[in-house]
Short mmCIF file of C-alpha atoms in Angstrom, two decimals:
data_model
loop_
_atom_site.label_atom_id
_atom_site.label_comp_id
_atom_site.label_asym_id
_atom_site.label_seq_id
_atom_site.Cartn_x
_atom_site.Cartn_y
_atom_site.Cartn_z
CA MET A 232 32.07 79.44 -8.92
CA TYR A 233 31.98 76.55 -7.11
CA PHE A 234 34.07 78.52 -4.62
CA ILE A 235 30.99 80.01 -4.06
CA TYR A 236 27.70 78.53 -4.70
CA SER A 237 29.35 76.92 -1.35
CA LEU A 238 29.69 79.85 1.09
CA LEU A 239 26.65 80.55 -0.19
CA LEU A 240 25.31 77.52 0.54
CA GLY A 241 26.54 77.40 3.63
CA LEU A 242 25.18 81.16 3.96
CA GLY A 243 21.89 80.50 2.93
CA PHE A 244 21.82 77.58 6.43
CA LEU A 245 21.96 79.53 8.25
CA ILE A 246 20.07 82.49 7.16
CA LEU A 247 17.41 79.94 7.24
CA LEU A 248 17.90 77.90 10.79
CA PRO A 249 15.75 79.49 12.97
CA ARG A 250 13.65 78.00 9.98
CA PHE A 251 14.61 74.78 10.41
CA LEU A 252 14.05 74.83 14.33
CA LEU A 253 11.01 75.99 13.80
CA ASP A 254 10.11 73.20 11.91
CA ALA A 255 12.03 70.39 13.57
CA PHE A 256 9.97 72.04 16.51
CA ARG A 257 6.90 71.68 15.37
CA HIS A 258 6.79 68.87 13.41
CA GLY A 259 9.67 66.98 13.23
CA LYS A 260 10.07 67.21 9.47
CA TYR A 261 14.04 67.88 9.07
CA VAL A 262 14.68 66.10 12.54
CA ALA A 263 15.14 63.07 11.33
CA GLY A 264 17.78 61.80 8.64
CA PHE A 265 20.40 64.74 10.58
CA ARG A 266 23.32 62.72 10.47
CA GLU A 267 22.47 61.38 7.04
CA ARG A 268 22.17 63.77 6.41
CA LEU A 269 25.60 65.07 6.58
CA GLY A 270 27.15 61.52 5.31
CA LEU A 271 27.29 59.87 7.89
CA VAL A 272 25.15 57.03 6.63
CA SER A 273 26.44 52.85 7.10
CA PRO A 274 28.24 52.21 5.31
CA ILE A 275 26.87 49.36 2.72
CA THR A 276 28.93 46.30 2.49
CA ASN A 277 29.02 44.84 -1.30
CA ASP A 278 31.82 42.12 -1.75
CA GLY A 279 31.95 43.72 -4.50
CA ARG A 280 29.00 44.42 -6.51
CA PRO A 281 28.07 47.16 -8.70
CA VAL A 282 25.48 49.52 -6.15
CA VAL A 283 23.58 52.20 -8.29
CA TRP A 284 22.29 55.28 -6.42
CA ILE A 285 19.41 56.32 -6.75
CA HIS A 286 18.87 59.18 -6.73
CA CYS A 287 14.45 61.05 -4.93
CA VAL A 288 13.51 63.84 -3.83
CA SER A 289 9.88 63.58 -2.60
CA VAL A 290 7.37 60.79 -3.37
CA GLY A 291 6.05 61.53 -6.82
CA GLU A 292 9.40 60.64 -8.29
CA THR A 293 9.95 57.76 -5.50
CA GLN A 294 6.42 56.91 -7.21
CA ALA A 295 7.87 56.82 -10.68
CA ALA A 296 11.16 55.31 -9.47
CA ARG A 297 9.34 52.29 -8.80
CA PRO A 298 9.35 50.42 -12.87
CA LEU A 299 12.69 51.98 -13.14
CA VAL A 300 14.18 50.07 -9.63
CA LYS A 301 12.03 46.89 -10.56
CA GLY A 302 13.85 46.89 -14.42
CA ILE A 303 17.17 46.76 -13.13
CA ARG A 304 16.95 44.27 -10.49
CA GLU A 305 15.82 42.50 -13.26
CA ARG A 306 18.42 43.07 -15.55
CA PHE A 307 21.09 43.26 -13.28
CA PRO A 308 20.64 40.66 -10.45
CA ASP A 309 23.75 41.08 -8.81
CA SER A 310 23.52 45.02 -8.77
CA LEU A 311 22.46 46.59 -5.42
CA ILE A 312 20.86 49.10 -5.30
CA ALA A 313 20.69 52.65 -2.70
CA ILE A 314 17.37 54.56 -3.19
CA SER A 315 17.97 58.58 -1.18
CA THR A 316 15.64 61.71 -0.80
CA ILE A 317 15.14 64.41 0.46
CA THR A 318 12.16 65.18 2.52
CA LEU A 319 10.91 62.80 5.32
CA THR A 320 7.12 62.05 3.17
CA GLY A 321 9.03 60.30 0.94
CA GLN A 322 11.88 58.72 2.47
CA ASN A 323 8.82 57.20 4.41
CA LEU A 324 7.88 56.10 1.05
CA ALA A 325 10.79 54.61 0.13
CA HIS A 326 11.81 52.36 2.82
CA GLU A 327 7.95 50.13 2.31
CA ILE A 328 7.91 50.01 -1.31
CA PHE A 329 12.02 49.59 -1.71
CA LYS A 330 11.96 47.44 1.43
CA ARG A 331 13.20 43.94 -0.85
CA ASP A 332 14.28 45.69 -3.07
CA ALA A 333 17.65 48.63 -1.84
CA ALA A 334 20.02 47.94 0.59
CA ARG A 335 20.18 50.83 1.79
CA VAL A 336 18.08 54.09 1.31
CA PHE A 337 18.77 57.66 3.45
CA TYR A 338 18.51 61.27 3.03
CA PHE A 339 20.13 63.15 0.56
CA PRO A 340 23.97 64.43 2.26
CA PHE A 341 24.41 68.35 2.47
CA ASP A 342 25.95 70.05 -0.84
CA TRP A 343 29.24 70.63 0.49
CA ARG A 344 32.07 69.04 -0.68
CA TRP A 345 32.73 67.63 2.08
CA VAL A 346 29.59 66.35 2.97
CA VAL A 347 28.92 64.30 0.08
CA ARG A 348 32.31 63.09 -0.38
CA ARG A 349 31.48 60.54 2.97
CA THR A 350 28.04 59.97 1.77
CA LEU A 351 29.97 58.74 -1.60
CA LYS A 352 32.80 57.08 0.51
CA ALA A 353 29.88 54.57 2.55
CA ILE A 354 27.80 54.11 -0.07
CA ASN A 355 30.14 53.13 -2.53
CA PRO A 356 27.99 53.82 -5.98
CA ASP A 357 29.00 52.87 -9.51
CA THR A 358 26.62 55.02 -10.89
CA VAL A 359 24.11 57.26 -10.00
CA LEU A 360 20.73 58.52 -11.70
CA ILE A 361 19.08 60.85 -10.62
CA MET A 362 15.07 61.89 -10.88
CA GLU A 363 13.27 63.90 -12.50
CA THR A 364 16.43 67.08 -12.82
CA GLU A 365 17.87 67.81 -9.05
CA LEU A 366 20.88 69.08 -9.88
CA TRP A 367 22.83 68.99 -6.98
CA PRO A 368 26.26 71.11 -8.72
CA GLY A 369 28.69 69.94 -5.73
CA LEU A 370 27.55 66.39 -6.25
CA LEU A 371 28.32 66.58 -10.56
CA ARG A 372 31.43 67.39 -9.85
CA GLU A 373 32.63 64.93 -7.18
CA CYS A 374 31.38 62.02 -8.81
CA LYS A 375 33.09 63.65 -12.39
CA GLN A 376 36.26 64.04 -10.92
CA GLN A 377 36.07 59.81 -9.46
CA GLN A 378 34.53 58.48 -12.62
CA ILE A 379 31.41 57.67 -11.84
CA PRO A 380 29.17 58.19 -13.93
CA VAL A 381 25.64 60.35 -13.49
CA ALA A 382 22.74 60.01 -15.26
CA ILE A 383 19.42 62.28 -14.93
CA VAL A 384 16.50 60.06 -15.78
CA ASN A 385 12.87 60.89 -16.83
CA GLY A 386 14.06 64.40 -16.42
CA ARG A 387 12.47 67.41 -17.02
CA LEU A 388 12.68 71.08 -16.59
CA SER A 389 9.97 73.42 -17.00
CA GLU A 390 9.77 77.18 -18.46
CA GLN A 391 9.74 78.56 -14.98
CA SER A 392 13.02 77.62 -13.98
CA PHE A 393 14.76 77.59 -17.09
CA ARG A 394 14.30 81.13 -15.81
CA ARG A 395 15.84 80.58 -12.71
CA TYR A 396 19.02 78.78 -14.99
CA ARG A 397 19.71 80.33 -16.99
CA VAL A 398 20.30 84.09 -15.06
CA ILE A 399 24.00 81.88 -14.11
CA ARG A 400 24.20 79.37 -18.07
CA SER A 401 28.05 79.97 -17.09
CA PHE A 402 27.85 77.49 -14.25
CA MET A 403 24.89 76.09 -15.25
CA THR A 404 26.80 74.68 -18.70
CA ARG A 405 29.99 73.65 -16.38
CA VAL A 406 27.63 71.90 -13.89
CA LEU A 407 26.22 69.96 -16.61
CA SER A 408 29.55 69.04 -17.86
CA SER A 409 29.22 66.81 -15.31
CA LEU A 410 26.72 64.17 -16.48
CA SER A 411 26.60 61.18 -18.49
CA LEU A 412 23.98 61.32 -19.51
CA ALA A 413 19.81 63.21 -19.78
CA ILE A 414 17.10 61.18 -20.61
CA MET A 415 14.21 63.97 -20.50
CA GLN A 416 10.38 63.68 -20.51
CA THR A 417 9.59 65.71 -24.41
CA GLU A 418 11.54 67.19 -26.55
CA ALA A 419 10.84 71.30 -24.74
CA ASP A 420 12.66 69.75 -21.34
CA ALA A 421 15.13 68.77 -23.90
CA GLU A 422 15.77 71.92 -25.59
CA ARG A 423 15.86 73.64 -22.07
CA LEU A 424 18.38 71.51 -21.62
CA ARG A 425 20.24 72.18 -24.51
CA ALA A 426 20.65 75.98 -24.12
CA LEU A 427 21.51 75.92 -20.87
CA GLY A 428 24.41 73.85 -22.14
CA MET A 429 23.88 70.40 -21.62
CA ASP A 430 25.82 68.47 -24.48
CA ALA A 431 23.44 67.46 -27.49
CA SER A 432 24.80 64.13 -27.42
CA LYS A 433 24.21 62.77 -24.07
CA THR A 434 20.15 65.11 -24.59
CA LEU A 435 17.89 61.92 -24.90
CA VAL A 436 14.01 62.24 -24.77
CA PHE A 437 12.18 59.39 -23.99
CA GLY A 438 8.69 59.78 -22.49
CA ASN A 439 7.86 59.54 -18.90
CA LEU A 440 8.21 56.78 -16.10
CA LYS A 441 5.02 57.63 -14.42
CA PHE A 442 3.25 56.73 -17.78
CA ASP A 443 4.52 52.74 -16.80
CA ALA A 444 4.40 53.37 -12.60
CA GLY A 445 1.65 50.44 -12.62
CA THR A 446 -1.58 50.99 -10.31
CA MET A 447 -2.84 48.95 -7.64
CA PRO A 448 -4.94 46.06 -7.85
CA PRO A 449 -8.60 45.84 -7.72
CA THR A 450 -8.31 43.11 -4.65
CA ASP A 451 -5.40 44.84 -2.37
CA PRO A 452 -5.95 44.60 0.57
CA LEU A 453 -6.40 48.81 2.20
CA ILE A 454 -9.12 49.55 -0.49
CA MET A 455 -11.06 46.72 1.30
CA GLU A 456 -10.26 48.01 3.94
CA PHE A 457 -11.96 51.61 2.96
CA ARG A 458 -14.92 50.03 1.23
CA GLU A 459 -15.76 48.42 4.99
CA ARG A 460 -14.20 50.77 6.76
CA PHE A 461 -16.98 53.70 5.70
CA LYS A 462 -19.23 51.57 3.91
CA LEU A 463 -18.14 52.68 0.48
CA THR A 464 -19.52 51.54 -2.26
CA GLU A 465 -19.52 52.45 -5.98
CA ASP A 466 -22.74 54.84 -5.99
CA SER A 467 -21.81 56.33 -3.07
CA GLY A 468 -20.51 59.73 -5.62
CA LEU A 469 -16.84 59.40 -3.61
CA ILE A 470 -15.05 62.61 -4.64
CA LEU A 471 -11.42 62.09 -3.98
CA ALA A 472 -8.73 66.05 -3.47
CA ALA A 473 -5.40 64.05 -4.37
CA SER A 474 -2.41 65.89 -2.80
CA THR A 475 -3.75 69.38 -1.99
CA HIS A 476 -2.27 73.08 -0.40
CA ALA A 477 -4.47 75.45 1.70
CA PRO A 478 -6.50 76.65 0.03
CA GLU A 479 -7.44 74.06 -1.86
CA GLU A 480 -9.23 72.30 1.24
CA VAL A 481 -11.74 75.61 2.20
CA ILE A 482 -12.83 75.64 -1.99
CA ILE A 483 -13.08 71.47 -2.39
CA LEU A 484 -14.85 72.16 1.46
CA ASN A 485 -16.95 74.92 -0.06
CA SER A 486 -17.12 73.87 -3.32
CA LEU A 487 -19.23 69.60 -1.75
CA ARG A 488 -22.00 72.48 0.59
CA GLN A 489 -22.79 73.56 -2.94
CA VAL A 490 -23.05 69.67 -4.68
CA ILE A 491 -24.56 68.08 -1.80
CA SER A 492 -27.14 71.35 -1.65
CA GLN A 493 -28.10 71.18 -5.65
CA THR A 494 -28.32 66.53 -4.55
CA GLU A 495 -30.53 66.86 -1.92
CA SER A 496 -34.07 66.58 -3.60
CA LYS A 497 -32.27 64.43 -5.99
CA THR A 498 -32.80 60.27 -5.75
CA GLU A 499 -28.47 59.74 -5.91
CA ALA A 500 -27.06 59.38 -2.81
CA LYS A 501 -25.48 61.90 -1.41
CA PRO A 502 -21.70 62.42 -2.63
CA ARG A 503 -18.89 62.27 0.32
CA LEU A 504 -14.71 63.54 0.40
CA ILE A 505 -11.73 62.11 0.77
CA VAL A 506 -9.38 64.32 0.98
CA ALA A 507 -5.27 64.13 1.00
CA PRO A 508 -3.26 66.43 2.28
CA ARG A 509 0.90 67.02 0.65
CA HIS A 510 2.25 68.13 3.04
CA PRO A 511 2.05 65.68 6.40
CA GLU A 512 2.50 68.81 8.03
CA ARG A 513 -0.83 70.51 7.06
CA PHE A 514 -2.23 66.91 8.86
CA THR A 515 -2.78 68.66 11.62
CA ASP A 516 -3.95 71.91 10.59
CA VAL A 517 -6.42 70.23 7.60
CA ALA A 518 -7.48 68.50 10.67
CA ASP A 519 -8.79 70.93 12.87
CA LEU A 520 -10.34 73.45 9.89
CA LEU A 521 -13.09 70.21 9.34
CA LYS A 522 -13.46 70.22 13.66
CA THR A 523 -14.89 73.65 12.66
CA SER A 524 -16.45 73.07 8.41
CA GLY A 525 -19.76 71.51 9.92
CA PHE A 526 -19.52 68.60 8.71
CA ARG A 527 -19.80 64.89 9.71
CA TRP A 528 -15.47 63.54 9.18
CA ALA A 529 -12.83 61.66 9.93
CA ARG A 530 -9.27 60.55 9.93
CA ARG A 531 -7.84 57.65 8.84
CA THR A 532 -4.58 57.47 11.26
CA SER A 533 -7.62 57.46 13.60
CA PRO A 534 -8.79 54.40 15.46
CA SER A 535 -11.99 52.33 13.35
CA ASP A 536 -15.52 53.99 14.64
CA ALA A 537 -18.87 53.11 13.87
CA SER A 538 -19.74 56.86 13.06
CA ASP A 539 -16.78 56.65 10.21
CA GLU A 540 -19.84 54.66 7.37
CA GLN A 541 -21.11 57.93 8.12
CA ALA A 542 -18.78 60.95 7.70
CA GLU A 543 -19.47 62.94 4.60
CA VAL A 544 -15.22 63.37 4.31
CA VAL A 545 -12.64 62.05 5.79
CA LEU A 546 -9.37 62.68 6.59
CA LEU A 547 -6.25 61.21 4.50
CA ASP A 548 -4.08 61.25 6.53
CA SER A 549 -0.64 58.94 6.17
CA ILE A 550 1.30 58.16 3.79
CA GLY A 551 1.90 55.95 1.10
CA GLU A 552 -1.91 54.68 0.60
CA LEU A 553 -3.32 57.35 -2.42
CA ASN A 554 -2.52 55.25 -4.75
CA SER A 555 -4.88 53.08 -3.20
CA ILE A 556 -7.56 55.12 -2.53
CA TYR A 557 -7.91 56.42 -6.65
CA PRO A 558 -10.22 52.69 -7.64
CA LEU A 559 -12.85 53.89 -4.71
CA ALA A 560 -13.54 56.94 -6.26
CA SER A 561 -15.55 58.51 -8.75
CA ILE A 562 -13.91 62.23 -9.66
CA VAL A 563 -10.32 62.47 -8.90
CA PHE A 564 -9.30 66.38 -8.24
CA VAL A 565 -5.59 66.65 -8.21
CA GLY A 566 -4.67 69.63 -6.26
CA GLY A 567 -1.00 71.68 -6.65
CA SER A 568 -3.48 73.80 -8.94
CA ILE A 569 -5.75 75.69 -8.07
CA ALA A 570 -3.09 76.52 -5.35
CA LYS A 571 -0.69 78.33 -7.54
CA THR A 572 2.64 75.19 -7.24
CA GLY A 573 2.27 73.80 -10.85
CA GLY A 574 0.40 71.12 -10.12
CA HIS A 575 0.68 67.07 -9.25
CA ASN A 576 0.38 63.89 -11.36
CA ILE A 577 -2.52 63.14 -13.01
CA LEU A 578 -1.17 60.48 -14.55
CA GLU A 579 -1.60 58.67 -11.38
CA PRO A 580 -5.42 58.42 -11.41
CA ALA A 581 -5.91 58.57 -14.93
CA ALA A 582 -4.16 55.01 -15.52
CA LEU A 583 -7.38 53.83 -13.28
CA GLY A 584 -9.64 55.75 -15.31
CA ALA A 585 -10.60 58.38 -12.71
CA ALA A 586 -12.75 60.63 -13.53
CA VAL A 587 -10.12 64.37 -13.46
CA ILE A 588 -9.91 67.08 -12.36
CA THR A 589 -7.65 69.52 -11.89
CA GLY A 590 -6.95 73.60 -11.77
CA PRO A 591 -5.14 76.39 -13.96
CA HIS A 592 -1.96 76.63 -12.54
CA THR A 593 0.11 73.53 -13.62
CA TYR A 594 3.29 74.40 -15.18
CA ASN A 595 5.65 71.28 -13.48
CA PHE A 596 3.68 69.28 -15.66
CA GLN A 597 2.83 71.04 -18.97
CA SER A 598 3.11 69.06 -21.88
CA ILE A 599 1.71 66.52 -19.85
CA VAL A 600 -1.98 68.21 -19.33
CA GLU A 601 -2.00 69.68 -22.87
CA THR A 602 -1.92 66.81 -23.69
CA PHE A 603 -5.49 65.17 -21.92
CA VAL A 604 -6.57 68.58 -22.07
CA LYS A 605 -6.58 68.22 -26.15
CA ALA A 606 -7.83 64.70 -26.40
CA GLY A 607 -10.70 65.71 -23.97
CA ALA A 608 -9.18 62.71 -20.71
CA ILE A 609 -9.25 65.46 -18.59
CA ILE A 610 -11.36 68.33 -17.04
CA GLN A 611 -9.03 71.71 -15.93
CA LEU A 612 -10.81 74.69 -14.98
CA LYS A 613 -10.09 78.39 -15.80
CA PRO A 614 -7.52 81.16 -14.09
CA MET A 615 -10.03 83.28 -11.80
CA PRO A 616 -10.57 84.11 -7.90
CA ASP A 617 -10.68 81.45 -5.72
CA SER A 618 -14.13 83.03 -4.91
CA ALA A 619 -15.22 81.51 -8.54
CA ALA A 620 -13.96 79.04 -8.22
CA ILE A 621 -15.65 77.47 -5.56
CA ALA A 622 -19.09 77.53 -8.16
CA GLU A 623 -17.14 76.41 -10.77
CA LEU A 624 -15.22 73.06 -9.30
CA ALA A 625 -19.20 72.58 -7.42
CA ASN A 626 -20.86 73.17 -10.83
CA VAL A 627 -18.15 70.27 -12.96
CA ILE A 628 -18.60 67.75 -10.02
CA SER A 629 -22.78 68.47 -10.44
CA ALA A 630 -22.29 67.39 -13.87
CA LEU A 631 -20.16 64.55 -13.03
CA LEU A 632 -22.25 62.74 -11.02
CA ALA A 633 -24.96 63.63 -12.67
CA ASP A 634 -23.68 62.28 -15.78
CA PRO A 635 -21.81 58.43 -15.41
CA ALA A 636 -21.71 57.86 -19.36
CA ARG A 637 -19.60 60.57 -20.11
CA ARG A 638 -17.63 60.10 -15.86
CA ARG A 639 -16.56 56.80 -17.86
CA GLU A 640 -15.57 58.80 -21.14
CA LEU A 641 -13.29 60.49 -19.62
CA GLY A 642 -11.62 57.93 -17.54
CA ARG A 643 -11.59 55.15 -20.50
CA LEU A 644 -9.32 58.18 -22.87
CA ALA A 645 -7.30 59.30 -19.91
CA GLN A 646 -6.40 55.55 -19.32
CA SER A 647 -6.60 54.86 -23.49
CA LEU A 648 -3.88 57.57 -23.10
CA VAL A 649 -1.72 56.35 -20.21
CA ASN A 650 -1.79 52.98 -23.07
CA GLU A 651 -0.94 54.35 -25.42
CA ASN A 652 2.05 56.28 -23.51
CA ARG A 653 4.40 53.56 -22.34
CA GLY A 654 7.44 52.47 -22.59
CA ALA A 655 9.94 54.65 -21.62
CA THR A 656 10.48 52.62 -18.79
CA GLU A 657 12.35 49.47 -20.86
CA ARG A 658 13.85 53.21 -23.38
CA THR A 659 14.98 54.89 -20.68
CA LEU A 660 16.88 51.20 -19.41
CA GLU A 661 18.41 50.23 -22.67
CA SER A 662 20.72 53.83 -22.96
CA LEU A 663 21.69 52.79 -19.13
CA SER A 664 22.44 49.17 -20.25
CA PRO A 665 26.44 50.43 -21.18
CA ILE A 666 25.95 52.35 -18.12
CA LEU A 667 25.23 49.86 -16.04
CA SER A 668 27.00 47.37 -16.62
CA ASN A 669 30.56 48.65 -17.57
CA PRO A 670 30.47 52.43 -15.40
CA ALA A 671 33.81 53.40 -16.78
CA SER A 672 33.89 51.98 -19.64
CA ALA A 673 30.07 54.01 -20.85
CA VAL A 674 32.19 56.85 -18.82
CA GLU A 675 35.23 57.22 -21.35
CA ARG A 676 32.64 56.35 -24.28
CA LEU A 677 31.14 59.06 -23.37
CA ASN A 678 33.05 61.88 -22.56
CA SER A 679 34.55 60.64 -26.59
CA LEU A 680 30.63 61.64 -28.21
CA SER A 681 31.35 64.56 -25.73
CA ALA A 682 34.34 65.77 -27.61
CA ASN A 683 33.35 64.42 -32.02
CA SER A 684 30.11 65.98 -31.49
CA ALA A 685 29.44 70.36 -32.65
CA PRO A 686 29.84 72.63 -30.05
CA ILE A 687 26.70 73.86 -28.83
CA ALA A 688 25.52 77.70 -30.32
#
């Protein structure tokens, strides 16, 4: 089955190669780090010190890894940390936030056996930690053969992904047998993983590390820069559209137009908008959209200009700055949720006490969103056509702007909920300690637990 997997991986690569080349030519999306993706990573000189390889897919997982990396550095100061990502945005962010903590930041290898072996030889990890649920059969198999413990950390498995994996359950059971530990976010995530064949004795539920990811202090220089450049105050009525996908920029701009028309006859300040597209390759497309929108707008990466103070819309076309913008916003719309992409992380703005709005499609964070909705700590729109979503979003934003007490209450409830759920990092580190302190004996102990556990139905 592994041979068939490698064959299909190679076939898929050849089929998608024209698309890769086009994206590389247009956006430089895949050309960056191509040598590293082939396993040609600069070797780590560890001088006998243990190496912990932490794999993050993109920006969200990289942010979630921050408290974990901090905890490992404090508990195991002799350990060296290597961080891998798949996306360019994740790579840029990892270089920025782990520049003092990571011995190496590199691109995750293509999952062919010879490439994985080459990468393992260069990184020489004693332990591999996979953020969320990136199940790469080639890597897991090779780590098992080399007696390198692998743990899923902050794991999640959506119902949609579960249905896909269930089609190849027998193969997934073999893949999951290579894991030493799976630390999942919720019991539902754990149950799905067990249903695919994960050993129950190696499956734990400790909550979401993103509750512990921390927030930027209000004195952050970037916050001050934005306030001064765009003349933002607490009364600016700033709306932040975070991690947006098409067609959400069109929807939010049309909603803003309606909100402005509803406030023109009132005394409050005219609301302003910051749009932060999820993917950098769309920055130009969104800029083109703003050029024809009729709004006065500014681009974050353009040189500062006096006209920036009058910008009604700001395009945040930068990497790693979104967390610093949350404290400026009166209202945060979290994208990927009207577009049917499963939604993005609501915890970062919630941790700062923002009034958060999300769309109906949030299956990537289903349990978290349900918890917030039940507590009245977030506003979630109902499923509806895009044309109806424009008016509905405008009505919700207008109501919140007109009712500061309601905004503050939403933010207070959201922040309290985040604080109540902190602690996943500490629990995770406690369970990882045997692996991180003595990987070889941990593998033997976990294998023994597996052999003695009851079979899974």
